[in-house]
Each structure stands twice: as structure tokens, then as C-alpha cells.
Coordinates of C-alpha atoms and ligand atoms in Angstrom, one line a residue:
M1 CA 58.8 109.4 135.7
K2 CA 61.7 108.1 138.1
P3 CA 64.9 110.4 137.9
H4 CA 68.5 108.9 138.6
V5 CA 68.8 110.9 142.3
H6 CA 72.3 112.9 143.2
V7 CA 72.8 113.8 146.3
L8 CA 74.9 117.0 146.9
T9 CA 76.1 118.3 150.0
R10 CA 77.1 122.0 150.1
T11 CA 80.8 120.7 150.4
H12 CA 80.8 119.0 146.9
I13 CA 78.9 121.4 145.6
A14 CA 81.2 124.1 147.3
H15 CA 83.9 121.9 145.0
L16 CA 82.2 121.9 141.8
I17 CA 80.9 125.7 141.4
R18 CA 84.3 127.2 142.9
P19 CA 86.3 126.8 139.7
T20 CA 83.8 128.9 138.1
L21 CA 83.9 131.6 140.5
P22 CA 85.4 135.2 139.0
P23 CA 89.1 135.2 140.1
I24 CA 88.6 138.1 142.5
Y25 CA 91.1 137.0 145.0
D26 CA 94.0 135.6 142.5
T27 CA 96.4 138.4 142.8
A28 CA 97.7 137.0 139.3
R29 CA 94.4 137.1 137.5
A30 CA 92.1 139.7 139.4
P31 CA 93.8 143.2 137.9
S32 CA 93.2 141.6 134.5
L33 CA 88.9 141.9 135.4
H34 CA 87.4 144.7 133.9
K35 CA 83.3 146.7 135.5
G36 CA 81.4 143.6 134.3
A37 CA 83.1 141.2 133.6
A38 CA 82.3 139.2 136.8
G39 CA 78.5 139.6 135.5
R40 CA 75.7 141.5 133.5
I41 CA 72.8 140.5 134.9
A42 CA 69.2 141.3 133.6
I43 CA 65.9 141.5 135.2
L44 CA 63.3 141.2 132.9
G45 CA 59.7 142.1 134.9
G46 CA 58.3 144.6 137.7
S47 CA 54.8 146.1 136.7
Q48 CA 52.1 148.3 138.5
D49 CA 51.2 145.9 141.2
Y50 CA 54.7 144.2 141.9
A51 CA 58.4 146.7 142.3
G52 CA 59.7 144.8 145.0
A53 CA 60.2 141.0 143.0
P54 CA 62.6 142.6 140.3
Y55 CA 64.4 144.2 142.6
F56 CA 64.7 141.9 145.0
A57 CA 66.1 139.3 142.3
A58 CA 68.8 142.3 140.5
M59 CA 69.9 143.1 143.7
A60 CA 70.2 139.5 144.7
A61 CA 72.3 138.6 141.6
L62 CA 74.6 141.5 142.5
R63 CA 75.0 140.7 146.6
C64 CA 75.9 136.9 144.8
G65 CA 78.7 138.4 143.1
A66 CA 77.3 140.4 139.7
D67 CA 79.5 143.2 138.4
L68 CA 76.1 144.8 137.3
A69 CA 72.2 144.4 137.1
Y70 CA 70.0 145.9 134.4
V71 CA 65.9 145.6 135.1
F72 CA 63.9 145.9 132.3
C73 CA 60.2 147.3 133.2
A74 CA 56.5 148.1 132.6
P75 CA 56.6 152.1 132.9
S76 CA 54.5 152.2 135.9
A77 CA 57.1 150.3 138.0
A78 CA 60.2 152.1 136.9
A79 CA 59.8 154.6 139.2
A80 CA 59.7 152.8 142.0
I81 CA 62.5 150.1 141.3
K82 CA 64.9 153.4 141.0
A83 CA 63.7 154.8 144.3
Y84 CA 64.6 151.6 145.3
S85 CA 68.5 151.5 145.1
P86 CA 71.3 153.8 143.0
E87 CA 72.9 150.5 142.4
L88 CA 70.5 149.1 139.5
M89 CA 69.7 150.5 135.8
V90 CA 66.2 150.3 134.8
T91 CA 64.6 150.8 131.9
P92 CA 61.4 151.4 131.2
C93 CA 60.1 149.3 128.5
E94 CA 56.5 150.7 126.6
E95 CA 56.3 146.9 125.4
M96 CA 55.2 145.9 128.5
E97 CA 52.3 147.8 128.7
V98 CA 51.2 149.3 125.2
E99 CA 49.2 146.6 123.4
A100 CA 50.2 148.6 119.9
H101 CA 53.5 146.7 120.0
G102 CA 52.0 143.4 119.9
A103 CA 54.3 140.7 120.3
T104 CA 57.7 142.0 120.6
A105 CA 60.2 141.9 122.9
P106 CA 61.3 144.9 124.5
G107 CA 63.7 146.9 122.1
K108 CA 66.3 148.0 124.6
L109 CA 66.5 144.6 126.1
V110 CA 67.2 143.1 122.2
D111 CA 69.9 145.0 122.3
A112 CA 71.7 144.9 125.1
L113 CA 71.0 140.8 124.9
P114 CA 74.6 140.5 122.7
R115 CA 76.7 142.2 126.4
L116 CA 74.5 140.0 129.0
H117 CA 75.8 136.8 130.6
A118 CA 71.7 136.1 132.0
L119 CA 68.5 136.9 131.7
V120 CA 65.9 136.4 134.7
V121 CA 62.5 136.2 133.0
G122 CA 59.3 137.1 135.5
P123 CA 59.7 138.6 139.0
G124 CA 56.9 140.7 139.2
L125 CA 55.8 141.0 135.9
G126 CA 52.5 140.4 136.3
R127 CA 49.9 138.7 133.9
K128 CA 48.6 141.5 131.6
P129 CA 48.8 139.9 128.6
Q130 CA 51.0 142.3 126.5
A131 CA 53.3 141.8 130.1
L132 CA 53.5 138.1 128.9
R133 CA 53.7 138.4 125.2
C134 CA 56.6 140.8 125.4
A135 CA 58.2 138.0 128.0
R136 CA 57.8 135.1 125.3
A137 CA 59.4 137.5 123.1
A138 CA 62.2 138.0 125.0
M139 CA 63.2 134.6 125.8
Q140 CA 63.3 133.5 122.3
A141 CA 65.7 136.5 121.6
A142 CA 67.6 135.4 124.5
R143 CA 68.0 132.0 123.2
Q144 CA 68.6 132.9 119.9
H145 CA 71.5 135.3 121.1
G146 CA 72.6 132.0 123.8
V147 CA 71.5 133.9 126.9
P148 CA 71.1 132.0 129.8
L149 CA 68.1 132.3 131.0
V150 CA 66.1 131.6 134.7
V151 CA 62.5 131.4 134.2
D152 CA 60.6 132.2 137.2
A153 CA 57.0 133.1 138.7
D154 CA 55.3 135.1 135.9
G155 CA 58.0 133.9 133.4
L156 CA 56.3 130.5 133.9
Y157 CA 52.9 131.7 133.9
A158 CA 54.0 133.3 130.2
L159 CA 54.7 129.7 129.1
H160 CA 50.7 128.4 129.3
A161 CA 48.6 131.5 130.0
D162 CA 46.1 130.1 127.5
G163 CA 45.7 126.8 129.6
K164 CA 47.8 125.0 127.0
L165 CA 51.9 124.5 127.6
D166 CA 54.0 126.6 124.9
A167 CA 57.1 124.8 125.3
G168 CA 58.6 125.3 122.2
I169 CA 59.6 128.8 123.2
L170 CA 62.6 127.0 125.7
A171 CA 62.2 122.7 124.5
G172 CA 65.3 121.8 123.9
Y173 CA 67.2 124.4 125.3
P174 CA 70.0 123.6 128.0
R175 CA 70.8 127.1 129.4
A176 CA 67.8 127.6 130.8
V177 CA 66.4 127.0 134.5
L178 CA 62.9 127.2 135.3
T179 CA 62.7 127.6 138.6
P180 CA 58.8 126.8 139.8
N181 CA 56.9 126.6 143.4
A182 CA 54.9 123.9 144.1
M183 CA 52.2 126.2 142.9
E184 CA 53.7 126.4 139.5
V185 CA 54.7 122.9 139.1
R186 CA 50.8 121.8 139.1
R187 CA 50.1 124.8 137.0
L188 CA 52.4 124.0 134.3
C189 CA 52.2 120.0 135.4
D190 CA 48.3 120.5 134.1
A191 CA 49.2 122.5 131.2
A192 CA 51.3 119.6 130.1
V193 CA 48.3 117.1 130.3
A194 CA 45.9 119.9 128.5
S195 CA 48.0 119.7 125.3
T196 CA 49.7 116.6 124.9
S197 CA 47.4 113.7 122.9
S198 CA 46.5 110.9 125.3
A199 CA 48.3 108.3 123.2
S200 CA 51.3 109.4 125.1
S201 CA 53.3 107.6 126.9
D202 CA 53.9 109.3 129.5
S203 CA 51.4 108.4 132.6
D204 CA 52.2 110.4 134.9
S205 CA 52.1 115.1 134.4
L206 CA 55.8 115.7 136.0
G207 CA 56.5 113.5 132.9
K208 CA 54.3 115.2 130.0
L209 CA 56.1 118.3 131.3
L210 CA 59.3 117.3 131.2
S211 CA 58.9 115.3 127.8
A212 CA 57.7 118.5 126.7
L213 CA 60.8 120.3 127.4
R214 CA 62.9 118.0 125.8
S215 CA 64.5 118.9 122.5
P216 CA 62.2 118.3 119.2
T217 CA 65.4 116.9 117.6
A218 CA 66.4 115.2 120.9
A219 CA 69.8 117.3 120.4
G220 CA 71.0 120.1 122.8
E221 CA 71.8 123.3 121.4
G222 CA 75.4 124.3 121.1
A223 CA 78.7 122.8 121.3
G224 CA 79.8 120.6 124.8
D225 CA 76.0 121.1 126.1
S226 CA 75.2 117.5 127.6
I227 CA 71.5 118.0 128.0
D228 CA 69.2 118.6 125.7
A229 CA 66.2 120.7 127.9
P230 CA 65.7 122.8 129.9
V231 CA 66.9 122.5 134.2
L232 CA 63.8 122.4 136.2
C233 CA 63.9 123.6 139.6
L234 CA 61.4 122.2 142.0
K235 CA 61.2 124.3 144.6
G236 CA 60.6 123.6 148.5
S237 CA 62.1 122.0 151.4
T238 CA 64.6 120.1 149.0
D239 CA 65.1 121.7 146.1
K240 CA 65.2 119.0 143.4
V241 CA 67.2 119.8 140.6
L242 CA 66.3 117.9 137.4
F243 CA 68.1 117.7 133.9
H244 CA 67.6 115.5 130.9
V245 CA 70.4 113.3 129.3
P246 CA 70.1 112.6 125.6
D247 CA 72.4 109.5 125.5
E248 CA 71.1 107.8 128.6
E249 CA 67.7 108.8 128.0
A250 CA 67.5 109.6 131.3
W251 CA 66.2 112.3 133.8
H252 CA 68.1 113.0 136.6
S253 CA 68.1 115.4 139.9
V254 CA 70.3 117.0 142.2
D255 CA 69.1 117.3 145.2
V256 CA 70.3 119.6 147.3
D257 CA 71.1 118.0 151.0
D258 CA 70.7 121.4 152.3
P259 CA 68.3 121.6 155.6
R260 CA 69.0 125.1 155.9
G261 CA 67.1 128.0 155.4
A262 CA 63.8 130.0 157.3
P263 CA 60.9 128.4 158.8
K264 CA 58.9 132.2 157.7
R265 CA 58.2 131.8 154.1
C266 CA 57.9 135.8 153.2
G267 CA 57.5 136.8 149.9
G268 CA 60.0 137.2 147.9
Q269 CA 62.2 134.6 148.4
G270 CA 62.0 132.5 145.3
D271 CA 63.3 136.0 143.3
I272 CA 66.2 135.8 145.7
L273 CA 66.6 132.7 144.2
A274 CA 66.3 133.5 140.8
G275 CA 69.1 136.4 140.7
C276 CA 71.3 134.3 142.2
I277 CA 70.7 131.5 139.8
G278 CA 71.0 134.6 137.4
T279 CA 74.6 135.3 138.1
F280 CA 75.9 131.8 138.7
L281 CA 74.8 130.2 134.8
G282 CA 76.0 133.9 133.8
W283 CA 80.0 132.7 135.6
S284 CA 79.4 129.2 134.1
K285 CA 79.1 130.9 130.6
L286 CA 82.3 133.2 131.5
S287 CA 84.3 130.5 132.9
T288 CA 87.0 128.6 130.9
Q289 CA 88.4 126.8 133.5
S290 CA 87.3 123.0 133.7
Q291 CA 85.0 121.6 135.3
P292 CA 85.4 118.8 137.8
T293 CA 82.2 117.3 136.9
S294 CA 79.8 115.2 133.8
L295 CA 76.9 117.3 136.1
P296 CA 75.6 119.9 133.7
A297 CA 77.1 123.8 133.8
A298 CA 73.2 125.0 135.0
A299 CA 72.2 122.3 137.7
V300 CA 75.6 122.9 139.1
A301 CA 74.8 126.8 139.1
T302 CA 71.4 126.6 140.4
A303 CA 72.7 124.0 143.4
A304 CA 75.0 126.5 144.1
A305 CA 72.4 129.2 144.5
S306 CA 70.1 127.5 146.1
V307 CA 72.7 127.0 148.8
V308 CA 73.5 130.6 149.3
V309 CA 69.3 131.1 149.6
R310 CA 68.6 129.0 152.3
S311 CA 72.2 129.8 154.4
A312 CA 70.9 133.7 154.5
A313 CA 67.7 132.7 154.9
E314 CA 69.0 131.1 158.3
R315 CA 71.2 133.8 158.5
A316 CA 68.2 136.4 158.4
F317 CA 65.9 134.5 160.9
A318 CA 68.5 134.1 163.5
R319 CA 68.6 137.5 163.5
N320 CA 65.2 138.5 162.8
H321 CA 63.3 135.6 164.2
R322 CA 59.8 136.2 162.9
A323 CA 59.7 139.7 162.1
T324 CA 62.1 137.6 158.9
G325 CA 61.6 140.0 155.7
T326 CA 62.8 139.2 152.5
V327 CA 65.0 142.3 152.2
D328 CA 66.9 140.6 155.9
I329 CA 67.5 137.7 153.5
L330 CA 68.7 139.7 151.0
N331 CA 71.1 141.7 153.2
E332 CA 72.5 137.8 154.0
V333 CA 73.3 136.6 150.2
G334 CA 76.9 138.6 150.2
E335 CA 77.9 137.2 153.9
A336 CA 76.3 133.7 153.3
F337 CA 78.4 133.3 149.4
H338 CA 81.4 134.9 151.5
L339 CA 81.3 131.5 153.8
E340 CA 79.9 129.1 151.6
Y341 CA 82.3 129.0 148.6
D342 CA 85.3 132.2 149.1
M343 CA 86.2 131.0 152.8
L344 CA 87.0 127.8 151.8
E345 CA 89.1 128.8 148.8
G346 CA 91.7 126.1 149.3
A347 CA 89.5 123.8 151.8
L348 CA 89.7 124.1 155.6
S349 CA 90.0 121.3 157.5
V350 CA 89.2 121.2 161.6
A351 CA 89.9 118.8 163.7
A352 CA 89.7 118.1 167.4
F353 CA 92.3 115.4 168.9
A354 CA 89.9 113.2 171.5
R355 CA 90.5 109.9 173.4
Y356 CA 86.9 108.1 173.4
P357 CA 86.0 109.3 177.3
V358 CA 87.6 106.4 179.5
P359 CA 87.7 106.6 182.7
G360 CA 91.3 107.3 184.1
K361 CA 92.3 107.6 181.0
C362 CA 91.5 111.6 180.4
K363 CA 90.9 114.2 182.2
T364 CA 93.0 113.1 185.2
R365 CA 94.0 116.1 186.2
L366 CA 90.8 117.0 186.4
A367 CA 90.0 114.0 188.2
A368 CA 92.9 114.9 190.9
S369 CA 91.4 117.9 191.6
L370 CA 87.7 116.8 192.1
L371 CA 87.1 116.3 195.8
S372 CA 86.0 113.2 194.9
R373 CA 89.2 111.9 193.0
D374 CA 86.5 110.2 191.3
D375 CA 87.6 109.3 187.5
V376 CA 84.1 108.1 186.2
Q377 CA 82.8 111.4 187.0
S378 CA 86.3 113.0 185.6
A379 CA 85.3 111.3 182.6
E380 CA 81.6 112.2 182.3
I381 CA 83.1 115.7 181.9
A382 CA 85.1 115.3 179.4
N383 CA 82.9 113.6 177.4
S384 CA 80.0 116.2 178.1
L385 CA 82.7 118.7 177.2
A386 CA 83.5 117.4 173.7
C387 CA 80.5 116.9 172.8
D388 CA 79.7 120.8 173.7
V389 CA 82.5 121.9 171.4
Y390 CA 81.2 119.3 168.6
R391 CA 78.1 120.5 168.3
S392 CA 79.0 124.0 168.3
L393 CA 81.0 122.9 165.3
A394 CA 78.1 121.6 164.0
S395 CA 76.1 124.6 164.5
R396 CA 73.2 124.9 162.2
V397 CA 73.2 128.7 161.7
I398 CA 77.1 129.9 161.3
A399 CA 79.1 127.0 160.6
M400 CA 80.9 126.8 157.0
P401 CA 81.2 123.3 155.1
C402 CA 84.8 121.9 156.3
I403 CA 86.6 119.0 156.7
S404 CA 86.3 117.7 159.9
H405 CA 88.7 115.3 161.7
V406 CA 89.3 113.9 164.8
F407 CA 92.6 112.2 165.1
V408 CA 92.2 110.0 167.7
S409 CA 94.8 108.7 170.6
E410 CA 93.7 105.0 170.4
A411 CA 93.5 103.4 166.9
Q412 CA 91.2 100.9 168.7
D413 CA 88.8 103.4 170.0
A414 CA 88.2 104.8 165.8
E415 CA 85.3 102.6 165.1
R416 CA 83.5 103.7 169.0
L417 CA 85.2 107.0 168.3
K418 CA 83.2 106.8 164.4
E419 CA 79.2 106.6 166.3
W420 CA 80.0 108.9 169.0
C421 CA 80.8 111.3 166.4
A422 CA 77.9 110.6 164.5
D423 CA 75.2 110.1 167.2
I424 CA 76.3 114.0 168.8
R425 CA 76.6 115.5 165.6
G426 CA 73.1 114.8 163.8
K427 CA 72.1 113.5 160.3
E428 CA 71.9 116.7 158.7
H429 CA 75.5 117.1 159.4
T430 CA 79.1 114.6 157.3
V431 CA 80.5 112.5 159.7
P432 CA 84.1 113.9 160.4
L433 CA 86.6 111.7 159.5
V434 CA 88.0 109.8 162.1
V435 CA 91.8 109.2 161.9
P436 CA 94.5 107.6 163.8
Q437 CA 96.8 109.8 166.0
V438 CA 100.8 109.1 165.4
D439 CA 102.5 107.1 167.7
D440 CA 104.1 109.8 170.1
K441 CA 104.0 111.0 173.2
D442 CA 105.4 114.8 172.3
L443 CA 101.8 117.2 172.0
G444 CA 103.8 119.1 169.4
R445 CA 104.6 116.2 167.0
R446 CA 101.2 115.2 167.4
M447 CA 100.0 118.5 166.1
H448 CA 102.6 119.0 163.6
H449 CA 101.3 115.5 161.7
A450 CA 98.3 116.1 162.4
L451 CA 98.3 120.0 161.2
T452 CA 101.0 118.5 157.9
C453 CA 97.9 116.1 157.0
M454 CA 94.8 118.3 156.6
T455 CA 97.0 121.0 154.6
G456 CA 97.1 118.9 152.1
S457 CA 94.0 120.1 151.2
G458 CA 93.7 123.6 151.7
R459 CA 94.2 125.4 155.4
A460 CA 93.9 123.6 158.5
M461 CA 93.0 124.4 162.2
I462 CA 93.2 122.1 165.4
V463 CA 90.5 123.5 167.9
G464 CA 90.5 122.0 171.8
T465 CA 88.0 120.0 173.2
D466 CA 87.6 121.0 176.6
V467 CA 86.8 124.5 175.9
P468 CA 83.6 124.9 176.5
G469 CA 82.8 128.7 175.6
L470 CA 84.4 127.7 171.7
T471 CA 81.7 128.2 169.3
A472 CA 81.8 127.6 165.7
E473 CA 82.1 131.6 165.5
H474 CA 85.4 131.7 166.6
V475 CA 86.6 129.1 164.2
Q476 CA 84.9 131.2 161.3
H477 CA 87.0 134.4 162.9
A478 CA 90.0 132.4 163.3
A479 CA 89.0 131.4 159.2
R480 CA 89.2 135.1 158.5
L481 CA 92.8 135.9 160.3
L482 CA 94.3 133.3 158.2
D483 CA 93.5 135.6 155.0
S484 CA 96.4 138.0 156.9
H485 CA 98.6 135.5 159.0
D486 CA 100.4 132.7 158.5
V487 CA 99.2 131.5 161.9
V488 CA 95.9 131.8 164.9
L489 CA 96.1 131.6 168.0
G490 CA 93.2 131.0 170.1
P491 CA 94.5 132.3 173.8
A492 CA 93.2 130.1 176.7
Y493 CA 93.0 132.0 180.0
D494 CA 96.0 129.9 181.3
G495 CA 98.5 131.1 179.2
G496 CA 97.9 127.9 176.6
Y497 CA 96.4 128.3 173.5
Y498 CA 92.6 126.6 172.9
L499 CA 93.5 126.9 169.2
V500 CA 95.9 126.9 166.0
A501 CA 95.1 127.8 162.3
V502 CA 97.8 127.3 159.7
K503 CA 97.7 128.5 156.4
H504 CA 100.2 125.8 155.1
A505 CA 102.1 122.6 156.1
P506 CA 104.0 123.9 158.9
P507 CA 107.6 123.4 159.4
V508 CA 108.4 120.9 162.0
E509 CA 110.6 123.5 164.3
L510 CA 107.0 124.9 164.7
F511 CA 106.0 123.2 167.9
E512 CA 109.6 122.3 169.6
G513 CA 111.1 124.0 172.3
I514 CA 107.5 124.5 173.9
E515 CA 107.0 123.6 177.8
W516 CA 103.7 122.1 177.1
S517 CA 100.9 122.3 180.4
T518 CA 102.8 125.2 181.6
S519 CA 101.8 129.4 181.8
Q520 CA 104.8 129.4 178.8
V521 CA 102.8 127.8 176.1
R522 CA 101.6 131.1 174.1
E523 CA 104.3 133.1 174.7
Q524 CA 106.8 130.5 173.6
Q525 CA 104.6 129.0 170.8
V526 CA 104.3 133.4 169.3
A527 CA 108.5 133.1 169.5
A528 CA 108.6 129.3 168.1
C529 CA 106.0 131.2 165.1
L530 CA 108.6 134.9 164.8
R531 CA 111.7 132.0 164.4
C532 CA 110.1 130.2 161.9
G533 CA 109.8 133.4 159.9
L534 CA 105.4 133.0 160.2
S535 CA 103.3 135.8 160.8
V536 CA 100.9 135.1 164.2
S537 CA 97.7 136.6 165.6
S538 CA 97.5 135.8 169.2
E539 CA 95.1 138.2 170.6
D540 CA 92.2 138.5 168.1
L541 CA 90.2 135.7 169.4
P542 CA 88.7 135.8 172.7
V543 CA 90.0 134.8 175.6
L544 CA 88.3 131.7 176.6
R545 CA 88.8 129.0 179.8
D546 CA 89.5 125.3 179.2
V547 CA 88.3 122.8 181.8
D548 CA 91.9 121.4 183.8
T549 CA 90.8 121.6 186.9
A550 CA 87.9 121.6 189.4
D551 CA 88.5 125.4 190.0
D552 CA 87.9 125.7 186.2
L553 CA 84.5 124.5 186.3
S554 CA 83.1 126.7 188.7
E555 CA 82.3 129.1 185.7
W556 CA 80.2 127.1 184.2
H557 CA 77.3 127.5 186.5
D558 CA 74.7 126.8 183.7
K559 CA 75.6 123.4 183.4
P560 CA 74.0 121.1 185.9
E561 CA 75.7 118.2 185.2
W562 CA 79.0 119.9 187.2
L563 CA 77.2 121.1 190.0
V564 CA 78.1 118.3 192.0
L565 CA 81.2 118.9 192.6
Ligands
LIG601 N1 57.4 142.1 147.2 C1 56.6 141.8 145.9 O1 56.5 142.8 144.7 C2 56.4 140.2 145.0 C3 55.9 140.2 144.3 N2 55.7 138.6 143.6 C4 55.3 138.6 142.3 O2 54.2 138.8 142.6 C5 53.5 137.5 141.8 C6 52.7 136.8 141.5 O3 53.1 136.0 142.2 P1 52.7 134.8 143.4 O4 53.6 133.6 143.3 O5 52.0 135.5 144.8 O6 51.2 134.4 142.4 P2 50.7 132.7 142.5 O7 51.5 131.4 142.0 O8 49.7 132.7 141.4 O9 51.3 132.2 143.8 C7 49.7 132.2 144.5 C8 49.1 131.6 145.3 O10 50.0 130.1 144.9 C9 49.7 129.5 146.4 N3 51.3 129.2 146.4 C10 52.3 129.6 146.5 N4 53.0 128.8 146.5 C11 52.7 128.1 147.2 C12 53.6 126.7 147.4 N5 55.2 126.9 147.7 N6 53.0 125.9 148.4 C13 51.4 125.5 147.8 N7 50.5 127.0 147.5 C14 51.4 127.7 147.0 C15 49.2 130.2 147.1 O11 47.9 129.9 147.5 P3 46.8 130.0 148.9 O12 47.8 130.1 149.8 O13 46.4 131.3 149.3 O14 46.1 129.2 148.3 C16 49.6 131.7 147.0 O15 48.4 132.6 147.5 C17 54.7 137.7 140.3 O16 55.0 138.5 139.9 C18 55.7 137.3 142.2 O17 57.1 137.3 141.4 C19 56.2 137.6 144.6 O18 57.6 137.3 144.0 C20 56.4 138.1 146.1 C21 57.1 139.2 146.2
LIG602 N1 59.9 124.5 153.1 C1 61.0 124.9 153.0 N2 61.7 124.9 154.2 C2 62.9 125.5 153.6 N3 63.4 125.9 152.3 C3 62.3 126.3 151.4 C4 60.7 125.8 151.6 N4 60.2 126.2 150.6 C5 60.9 127.0 149.7 N5 62.0 127.2 150.4 C6 63.5 128.0 149.6 O1 63.0 129.2 149.3 C7 62.9 129.6 148.1 C8 62.2 129.8 147.7 O2 61.2 128.9 147.3 P1 59.7 129.4 147.3 O3 59.0 128.1 147.2 O4 59.5 130.5 148.6 O5 59.5 130.3 145.8 P2 58.7 130.8 145.6 O6 57.1 130.6 146.2 O7 58.6 131.5 144.3 O8 59.0 132.5 145.9 P3 58.2 134.2 146.0 O9 57.5 134.5 146.9 O10 59.3 134.6 145.1 O11 57.5 134.0 144.8 C9 63.9 128.7 147.4 O12 65.4 128.7 147.7 C10 63.3 127.3 148.6 O13 64.7 126.3 148.1

């Protein structure tokens, strides 16, 4: 079974998922949202042995942005889960522990189904026969109500508890997402093999599993469904999201191109992922906006959740190192979501102005101030400075997806700059767009041109390439300041600025009347903003020192290559 592979980057995924997000930042639409309108997500799971897993899943659903999270659990787990958080509505369900109830779904869950936007089945469910029967009945009930389902952990086990795959519960249901880890895939595949007649045409066990999940009637369920089987998220170092398109008789795989994550594989990350998928699935059910893709909604929801969890895991690891636990990852979900999807409502473009570092053509002031007056050495420093800035902006821990540009002064430098950028940014980051600079000696007009080009797709920022202290955190901070200001300036030590960001296309007057390369630049720029009627933040970012002269270099003792001066 060889699927058609679509590799999606974080930026692609952000573009696809954004139309489905509840419009809480949209001042026209937000007031009409009521409690629950941003998602009511339920978890069926939790047993005497495992109370943490349903908590992680439910809290992840909330941290991802759902309004309400419910946990339907075994009575023996209820008190513990309630005690973990007052935010969760926890309902003990006798049906999950008492044999006398047979194969029935918990009555209170069935009552709630018509109002739920998604149900996650499995985290911490355990493998007692009664809990597994209950889970199977709950999946059937959810399907009857058209409620999107995430099936994880012991919910997956419930599909093959007696050794054979009970695929009928979910076969053909396009609003279900199964999230097996490597071990769980193996078990599902073995069960699929055990259940198939030897006459089956699929030679590999994954193929058998996938065939079993397809609709027996070869048609999707519900109008507008473009797929005829649940979506399968194969978790691992790359998450692969498989779906079947009946019109093409083909499987497709969305491979999430996101190398982030934590090397610490603490238990419970899968529960967090399941809860996040639940929220995104719920939103895709609620969304009335048209989708900018033919990919199925459940696959996009799954990919979007994968990106959030990986970002959260990486952030947690950066803070907690070897001590990283699942609670640390959970605590990062909100910020990770914000950076991935909300800050970029109206994408952010970040640009640097560059010259290919050719001796005698760049950093001429620096060259003149060196004892050696050495153009070659000065060009090397310019190169090293620019590398530093690009590396910071591409920093794996805190960088956000943005459209990055490099505006080049000499059109003929574009090709070699492209190679240079690709080299220093590394494979996992998209190479910036290299754009020829407008042919104008005036820096103000060059900045106006670049910002105008970039604001076509949202907010825009230009950063200096000669500021060793500039990091992606400063860029993030500046992007946040744009929420409350029209223009943001990063103050440089010499009275200039090392960063300028704008919310909208700037008027040409914004950069007029400024005496560039003087200590008056920032003051004059603030005055120009006010003359144009634009609010400006010029002191919220830290003061950083750019490198124009040999003196400026003296601060950077940790750069051995600059100590030769
Ligand atoms: N705090 C809590 O409450 C938590 C509760 N949880 C809940 O626990 C319940 C049971 O879930 P489970 O995943 O531990 O059981 P199961 O599928 O038998 O795996 C056990 C063995 O499989 C293997 N293995 C696993 N992954 C693998 C991989 N990627 N690649 C390769 N091998 C892999 C590995 O085998 P080993 O390394 O020992 O050879 C592992 O020991 C379930 O309800 C879940 O929700 C968890 O969510 C955690 C947090
Ligand atoms: N090798 C890896 N590198 C980076 N991320 C990974 C790796 N393996 C899994 N992940 C990520 O961790 C998340 C959970 O996957 P994992 O395989 O840990 O699930 P799980 O075993 O079901 O978890 P749980 O402990 O909750 O049962 C997924 O988002 C996945 O992308």
C-alpha cells in the first residue's frame, strides 16, 4: 500500500486551519459567540489505574481553545480527576465498571451526545472487558449522532480486544480519527490480518487494516464527505495522516513537516494530542467558512493538532530539559497554539536587507574604523553578523511560522544569496524569498517599498542584519506589540532602530524627513509616525547595539573571530 504523499509545512497547515478557528479576535463576530460555541469536547476514559490520561486529554482540549470539557469515566477514577482541576466536568459512569450493564454506552454520555462537538474515546480507559464494551457502544452511539470521534489508546484496543479487528464500528465513518502509536499500529494490523480471509488482495498488513476501515458500501457518510474511511494518524518522529479518497480509489498521506518535539518521551503526550485533535475536529464541524483545500477536514484538524503538540513539547523541553513531564507540555499548549495560529491572523512577513558580503561593498564604515582598515575582515564580520541574525530568526524553539524575505541590493546577487540563505537556515526551515531591492539610494524609500510588498499578505517587519543580540524572541515580542500599535520600533543603542514593524501598508511620508545614519533617526521616526496619525511603540523592545564600528564589536567578547581586531 503506497499512499500519495502530501508534505505539509507548519505554514501550510496554519493557512488551512485558520478559517475554522472560532473568531474570538474578530470584533465583529466575537460578540455573537456564546458559552460552548468554541467547542464542547468530551473524553470517555479514566479507570482506577489511569486517572491522568483523561485529565491530560480534556485539559489539552481546553488549552487548545475549547470552551467546555467533559470527562465520562469509571466511578473509581472520578474523584481523582475532579480533584486535578475544577475546570473539568467529570461524570462517573457505572456502566464502565458494572458488568450488569452489558454492552451499553454510558447513559449520561448518550444524553450529552447531541450537544457535543467531538468525543475522544480511550485515554486511561483500561482494558477491563466492561470498559471496552462500553467504549465500543459509545463509538457506535457517537457515530449515529454524527459526532466526530478521536479513538486513542485503549479505545483502539477495544477495536480488537478478542484478537480480531471489529472494524464495523468505524468502517466508512469519515469523522473519526484513529491515533495509534507504533505498538498500537502493529496490534491493529495483526488483528486485521487475523480477521481477513487469505483471499484478500492486500499483501501487507497495513493495507489490510486500511481496507477493513473503508466503507462496506464504498460511499462516505453524510453529504460533503470526500472520504470513505476514518483518518488514521500514525504517530512517530513524523506524524503521517492517512485518508482514503473513494473517487480515486487511493490512499493519501499528509506528512506533517515539523521536526520539533521533545526528545523526552514521557507518557501522556498522545493523550494531549488526542484532546487537541478533538478540539480541532469539533471546530471543523462547527465552521461555516469555506475551506481553502480539498484535503478532508479531519486530516487537516489532525495535522494542525500535531503541530501544536510538537511545538508545546519543544517549548517544554527547552524550559525543563530532562525533567520535562506531561504537565509541562500541557502548560505550553496555549502559547504554542497562539504562536502557530493566532499571532499570524493576517500572516507576518519578516525581512532583512542584505548585500552579498563582498569586500569593499559592505560595512564600509566598519572597515574604515578597523586598525587594519581591512575590507576583507570587515566583509567577514558582516557575513558572520548576518548569519547570526538568520539563525536566531530560524531558532527551532521559539521561531514562529512567518513568510521570510531577503531584499537584495544587487539583483545579480540574488542567486548566490539564495544558496547562502539555504545553507545557513538548515533543511528544516523554508528558504526565504529573495527579492531584488527597489533601485533607490534612499533607505526610507527602500523600506517603504519592502514593507508595502510584504503587507500585501498581512503584517510586516524589517530587521537589521548587523545586530548580534537580536533573537526570534524579540521578533515575537514585536509582533505582539503590533496588536496594540500601528508601528513598532526596536531601539538601537546609537539612536537608530534595529527593527521596524507595521500593521498595515505604510504611507510613503512615514519614512520622509529622516536623517539616516545619525543619532536622531529614532526620534525623527517617532515624529513621522505621529505626523501620519499612526500609534508607535518605540521603547517596549530592549535597546540593542548594532555593529557599525570597531568600538561596537568590543561588546562581543564571545566571538573569537572578532577579537583579532
Ligand atoms: N498518566 C496516565 O494516566 C497515563 C496513562 N496512560 C494510559 O495507559 C493505558 C495503557 O497505555 P500504554 O500506551 O501504556 O499501553 P500499551 O499500548 O500496552 O503500551 C505499552 C507498551 O507498548 C510499547 N510501546 C508503546 N509505545 C511504543 C512506541 N511508540 N514504539 C514502540 N513500542 C511502544 C512499550 O513496550 P516496551 O517498551 O515495554 O517494550 C510499552 O511499554 C492507556 O489507557 C493510556 O491512555 C498513558 O496514556 C500514559 C499516561
Ligand atoms: N520520535 C518522536 N519525535 C518527536 N515527536 C514524537 C516522536 N514520537 C511521537 N512523537 C509525538 O508525540 C505525540 C504523542 O505520540 P506518542 O507516540 O508518544 O503517543 P502515545 O504512545 O500514544 O502516548 P501516550 O503516552 O499518551 O500513550 C505525537 O504528537 C507525536 O507526534
